[in-house]
Coordinates of C-alpha atoms in Angstrom, one line a residue:
X1 CA 0.2 0.3 0.0
X2 CA 1.4 3.1 -1.5
X3 CA 1.0 6.5 0.7
X4 CA -1.6 7.6 -1.0
X5 CA -3.9 4.9 -0.5
X6 CA -3.1 4.8 3.0
X7 CA -4.5 8.7 2.2
X8 CA -7.3 7.8 1.3
X9 CA -8.0 5.5 4.6
X10 CA -7.7 8.0 6.7
X11 CA -10.3 7.9 9.5
X12 CA -12.3 11.3 9.5
X13 CA -13.0 13.7 12.0
X14 CA -16.5 15.5 11.4
X15 CA -16.6 18.2 13.4
X16 CA -20.8 18.7 12.1
X17 CA -22.9 15.5 11.1
X18 CA -21.3 13.6 8.3
X19 CA -23.1 13.6 5.3
X20 CA -25.4 10.4 5.2
X21 CA -24.3 7.0 3.3
X22 CA -25.8 6.3 -0.1
X23 CA -28.0 3.2 -0.2
X24 CA -28.0 0.2 -2.1
X25 CA -30.0 -3.0 -2.7
X26 CA -29.2 -5.5 -4.8
X27 CA -32.0 -8.4 -4.9
X28 CA -31.4 -11.6 -6.6
X29 CA -33.2 -14.2 -8.9
X30 CA -35.4 -16.9 -7.3
X31 CA -38.8 -17.1 -9.8
X32 CA -41.3 -17.6 -7.3
X33 CA -38.9 -17.2 -4.2
X34 CA -39.5 -13.5 -5.3
X35 CA -42.5 -12.8 -3.2
X36 CA -40.1 -12.4 0.0
X37 CA -38.2 -9.7 -1.5
X38 CA -41.6 -7.7 -0.8
X39 CA -41.4 -8.6 2.6
X40 CA -38.1 -7.5 3.1
X41 CA -38.5 -4.2 1.8
X42 CA -41.7 -3.7 3.8
X43 CA -39.4 -4.2 6.4
X44 CA -37.3 -1.6 5.6
X45 CA -39.0 1.2 4.7
X46 CA -41.2 0.2 8.7
X47 CA -37.1 0.5 10.5
X48 CA -36.6 4.1 7.9
X49 CA -33.8 2.3 6.5
X50 CA -33.3 5.0 3.0
X51 CA -32.8 3.1 0.1
X52 CA -30.6 5.5 -2.9
X53 CA -30.4 3.4 -5.7
X54 CA -31.5 -0.8 -6.1
X55 CA -30.5 -3.6 -8.9
X56 CA -32.5 -6.5 -9.3
X57 CA -32.0 -9.5 -11.4
X58 CA -34.9 -11.7 -12.6
X59 CA -37.9 -11.9 -10.2
X60 CA -35.3 -9.3 -8.0
X61 CA -35.5 -7.1 -11.3
X62 CA -39.6 -7.1 -10.9
X63 CA -39.9 -6.6 -7.5
X64 CA -37.2 -3.9 -7.2
X65 CA -38.4 -2.3 -10.8
X66 CA -41.9 -1.6 -9.4
X67 CA -41.3 -0.7 -6.2
X68 CA -38.7 1.8 -7.8
X69 CA -41.5 3.0 -9.6
X70 CA -43.3 4.0 -7.3
X71 CA -45.4 1.2 -6.1
X72 CA -46.4 1.0 -2.3
X73 CA -45.9 -2.1 -0.1
X74 CA -49.7 -2.8 -0.2
X75 CA -49.8 -2.6 -4.1
X76 CA -47.0 -5.0 -4.1
X77 CA -48.5 -7.7 -1.5
X78 CA -52.2 -7.0 -3.9
X79 CA -50.0 -8.3 -6.8
X80 CA -48.6 -11.1 -4.7
X81 CA -52.3 -11.8 -4.4
X82 CA -52.9 -12.3 -7.7
X83 CA -50.2 -13.6 -8.9
X84 CA -50.0 -16.2 -11.3
X85 CA -48.3 -18.1 -14.1
X86 CA -51.5 -17.6 -16.5
X87 CA -50.6 -14.2 -16.3
X88 CA -47.8 -13.9 -17.5
X89 CA -47.0 -17.0 -20.0
X90 CA -48.6 -19.0 -21.9
X91 CA -47.7 -22.3 -24.0
X92 CA -45.7 -21.8 -26.5
X93 CA -44.0 -23.7 -29.9
X94 CA -40.7 -24.7 -28.5
X95 CA -38.2 -22.3 -30.9
X96 CA -36.3 -21.0 -28.1
X97 CA -38.6 -21.5 -24.8
X98 CA -41.0 -23.8 -23.7
X99 CA -43.5 -21.0 -22.7
X100 CA -44.0 -17.4 -24.2
X101 CA -43.2 -14.5 -22.1
X102 CA -44.6 -11.3 -24.4
X103 CA -47.6 -11.7 -22.0
X104 CA -45.4 -10.9 -18.8
X105 CA -44.3 -7.2 -20.6
X106 CA -48.2 -6.4 -20.5
X107 CA -48.4 -7.4 -16.7
X108 CA -46.0 -5.2 -15.7
X109 CA -47.7 -1.8 -17.8
X110 CA -50.8 -2.5 -16.6
X111 CA -49.3 -2.8 -13.0
X112 CA -47.3 0.3 -13.8
X113 CA -50.9 2.7 -15.0
X114 CA -50.7 5.0 -12.5
X115 CA -46.9 5.0 -12.2
X116 CA -43.9 5.9 -14.1
X117 CA -43.1 3.6 -17.0
X118 CA -39.8 3.9 -18.5
X119 CA -36.2 3.9 -16.3
X120 CA -35.8 7.4 -16.7
X121 CA -39.3 8.7 -14.6
X122 CA -38.2 6.8 -11.7
X123 CA -38.3 8.1 -8.3
X124 CA -35.3 5.8 -6.8
X125 CA -32.6 4.7 -9.6
X126 CA -32.9 1.6 -10.8
X127 CA -31.2 -1.2 -13.0
X128 CA -32.3 -4.4 -14.5
X129 CA -29.8 -6.8 -14.8
X130 CA -30.9 -9.3 -17.8
X131 CA -27.4 -11.3 -20.5
X132 CA -26.9 -11.3 -23.6
X133 CA -27.3 -14.7 -24.5
X134 CA -25.2 -14.2 -28.1
X135 CA -22.5 -11.9 -26.9
X136 CA -22.4 -13.1 -23.5
X137 CA -21.9 -9.9 -21.9
X138 CA -23.8 -9.0 -18.2
X139 CA -26.4 -6.1 -19.5
X140 CA -27.5 -3.5 -17.2
X141 CA -30.6 -1.9 -18.2
X142 CA -30.8 1.6 -17.0
X143 CA -32.6 3.4 -19.9
X144 CA -36.1 2.5 -22.1
X145 CA -39.1 0.9 -20.5
X146 CA -39.1 -0.2 -17.8
X147 CA -41.8 -3.1 -18.7
X148 CA -39.3 -4.9 -21.5
X149 CA -36.1 -4.7 -19.0
X150 CA -38.0 -6.6 -16.6
X151 CA -39.3 -9.1 -19.3
X152 CA -35.6 -9.1 -20.2
X153 CA -34.2 -9.9 -16.6
X154 CA -36.7 -12.9 -16.7
X155 CA -36.3 -14.5 -19.6
X156 CA -35.4 -17.8 -17.9
X157 CA -33.3 -20.4 -20.7
X158 CA -34.9 -22.7 -22.3
X159 CA -38.7 -22.2 -20.0
X160 CA -39.9 -18.8 -21.0
X161 CA -38.7 -17.4 -24.9
X162 CA -35.7 -14.6 -25.0
X163 CA -35.9 -10.6 -25.2
X164 CA -35.4 -9.0 -28.0
X165 CA -33.9 -5.4 -27.4
X166 CA -32.4 -4.0 -30.7
X167 CA -29.7 -5.3 -31.4
X168 CA -29.2 -7.7 -28.3
X169 CA -31.2 -11.3 -27.2
X170 CA -31.2 -10.9 -23.8
X171 CA -32.2 -13.8 -21.1
X172 CA -32.3 -13.7 -17.8
X173 CA -29.1 -12.1 -16.0
X174 CA -29.0 -14.8 -13.4
X175 CA -26.7 -16.7 -15.5
X176 CA -24.2 -14.7 -15.3
X177 CA -24.6 -12.5 -12.3
X178 CA -28.2 -13.3 -9.9
X179 CA -26.9 -10.7 -6.1
X180 CA -25.9 -7.4 -8.4
X181 CA -23.9 -5.8 -5.5
X182 CA -21.2 -4.5 -8.2
X183 CA -23.8 -2.8 -10.7
X184 CA -25.9 -1.5 -7.5
X185 CA -22.1 0.1 -6.3
X186 CA -21.6 1.0 -9.6
X187 CA -24.6 3.2 -9.5
X188 CA -23.1 4.9 -6.5
X189 CA -23.8 3.3 -3.4
X190 CA -21.5 3.1 -0.8
X191 CA -23.4 1.1 1.6
X192 CA -25.1 -2.0 0.3
X193 CA -27.4 -4.2 1.2
X194 CA -28.0 -8.0 -1.0
X195 CA -31.0 -10.4 -0.3
X196 CA -30.1 -13.9 -1.2
X197 CA -33.3 -15.7 -2.3
X198 CA -30.4 -19.2 -3.2
X199 CA -28.5 -19.6 -0.5
X200 CA -26.3 -22.9 -0.5
X201 CA -27.2 -25.9 -0.4
X202 CA -31.0 -25.0 -0.7
X203 CA -31.5 -24.7 -4.7
X204 CA -33.4 -27.8 -5.2
X205 CA -35.3 -28.4 -2.6
X206 CA -37.2 -31.9 -3.9
X207 CA -37.1 -34.1 -6.6
X208 CA -38.3 -32.2 -10.4
X209 CA -41.8 -33.6 -11.6
X210 CA -41.1 -33.0 -15.3
X211 CA -38.9 -31.2 -18.0
X212 CA -39.2 -28.0 -16.7
X213 CA -38.6 -28.2 -12.8
X214 CA -35.3 -30.5 -13.9
X215 CA -34.3 -27.5 -16.4
X216 CA -35.2 -24.7 -13.9
X217 CA -32.9 -26.5 -11.0
X218 CA -30.1 -26.9 -12.8
X219 CA -29.8 -23.5 -14.6
X220 CA -30.1 -22.3 -10.6
X221 CA -27.4 -24.3 -9.7
X222 CA -25.3 -22.2 -12.1
X223 CA -27.2 -19.4 -10.8
X224 CA -26.1 -20.7 -7.1
X225 CA -22.0 -20.1 -8.9
X226 CA -23.0 -16.4 -10.2
X227 CA -22.6 -15.1 -6.0
X228 CA -19.0 -13.9 -6.3
X229 CA -20.8 -10.7 -6.0
X230 CA -22.2 -11.8 -2.2
X231 CA -18.9 -10.6 -0.2
X232 CA -18.9 -7.5 -1.4
X233 CA -22.1 -6.6 0.5
X234 CA -22.1 -5.1 3.1
X235 CA -25.0 -7.3 5.0
X236 CA -26.6 -10.2 3.5
X237 CA -30.6 -11.0 3.6
X238 CA -30.8 -14.7 3.6
X239 CA -34.7 -15.6 3.9
X240 CA -35.5 -18.8 4.9
X241 CA -37.6 -20.5 2.2
X242 CA -34.4 -23.2 0.6
X243 CA -37.5 -25.5 1.0
X244 CA -40.0 -23.6 -1.8
X245 CA -40.1 -24.8 -5.4
X246 CA -38.9 -22.1 -7.8
X247 CA -42.7 -22.2 -9.4
X248 CA -44.2 -22.9 -6.4
X249 CA -46.8 -19.8 -5.9
X250 CA -49.2 -21.7 -3.3
X251 CA -46.7 -20.4 -0.7
X252 CA -47.5 -17.1 -0.5
X253 CA -47.6 -15.6 2.7
X254 CA -45.0 -17.9 3.5
X255 CA -42.6 -16.3 1.2
X256 CA -43.6 -12.7 2.6
X257 CA -43.0 -13.5 6.5
X258 CA -39.9 -15.3 5.9
X259 CA -38.5 -12.5 3.8
X260 CA -39.9 -9.4 6.7
X261 CA -38.5 -11.8 9.0
X262 CA -35.2 -12.1 8.0
X263 CA -34.8 -8.2 7.0
X264 CA -35.9 -7.6 10.8
X265 CA -33.2 -9.8 11.9
X266 CA -30.9 -7.4 10.5
X267 CA -32.0 -4.3 10.9
X268 CA -30.3 -3.3 14.0
X269 CA -26.8 -4.1 12.5
X270 CA -28.1 -2.2 9.5
X271 CA -29.5 0.6 11.3
X272 CA -25.9 1.1 13.6
X273 CA -24.0 0.4 10.0
X274 CA -26.0 3.6 8.8
X275 CA -25.3 5.7 12.3
X276 CA -29.1 5.7 12.5
X277 CA -31.0 6.4 16.3

């Protein structure tokens, strides 16, 4: 470490009140498990933890994007209560996916009826993380239509058809970064909180019953290996939801409560880290 690096690391004694750390939230993917993110947001909001930036992958992109657009916790809970797979996907011709995912963008547009619909209008800076299946690049989407970006971030390869954005063919960002801590840090976060829906040893949960479940479990085993950003977070919230199947929407209340409970356990430490009385 040279003298300039040492100088940059010297502690600062503030005579007045130091500026507040800018807080970033990195929301990981996990299909139906993403409902737990709503419980996390609810607990953070009740504890008056400020959220300045959000980055999300897959289900984390959907919840994070809607929250950044101004949907309240009550609206997100209502969305969860009505959520079913028929609203967002239909059986399609299996060329690039078993299911056509075009309805997902329409569903998001309906949820945003009275809210901003583009990144440029969002109340909280937000990035949806996707992957370019042709170039093999991580794509951080932060401009244009929110509905298209969220659909792209959730396009699980082989399950849902990809999303075309310009020259790019985009799929679920989890294949390259399922816990986008570095992305939210690049947005400007000084302090980052990650929400991990794929803790080690909880990817499968049970024996698959069909080819879709088998493909999804195999894919999320791969995504588990893309959690390299996890250690970069200041705090990682891990809801106890490893037993919930990725496509099982029959545990909505359990997922909401688990997300809320996991966040509440860390809130005292987060408040201490941020100097919140």
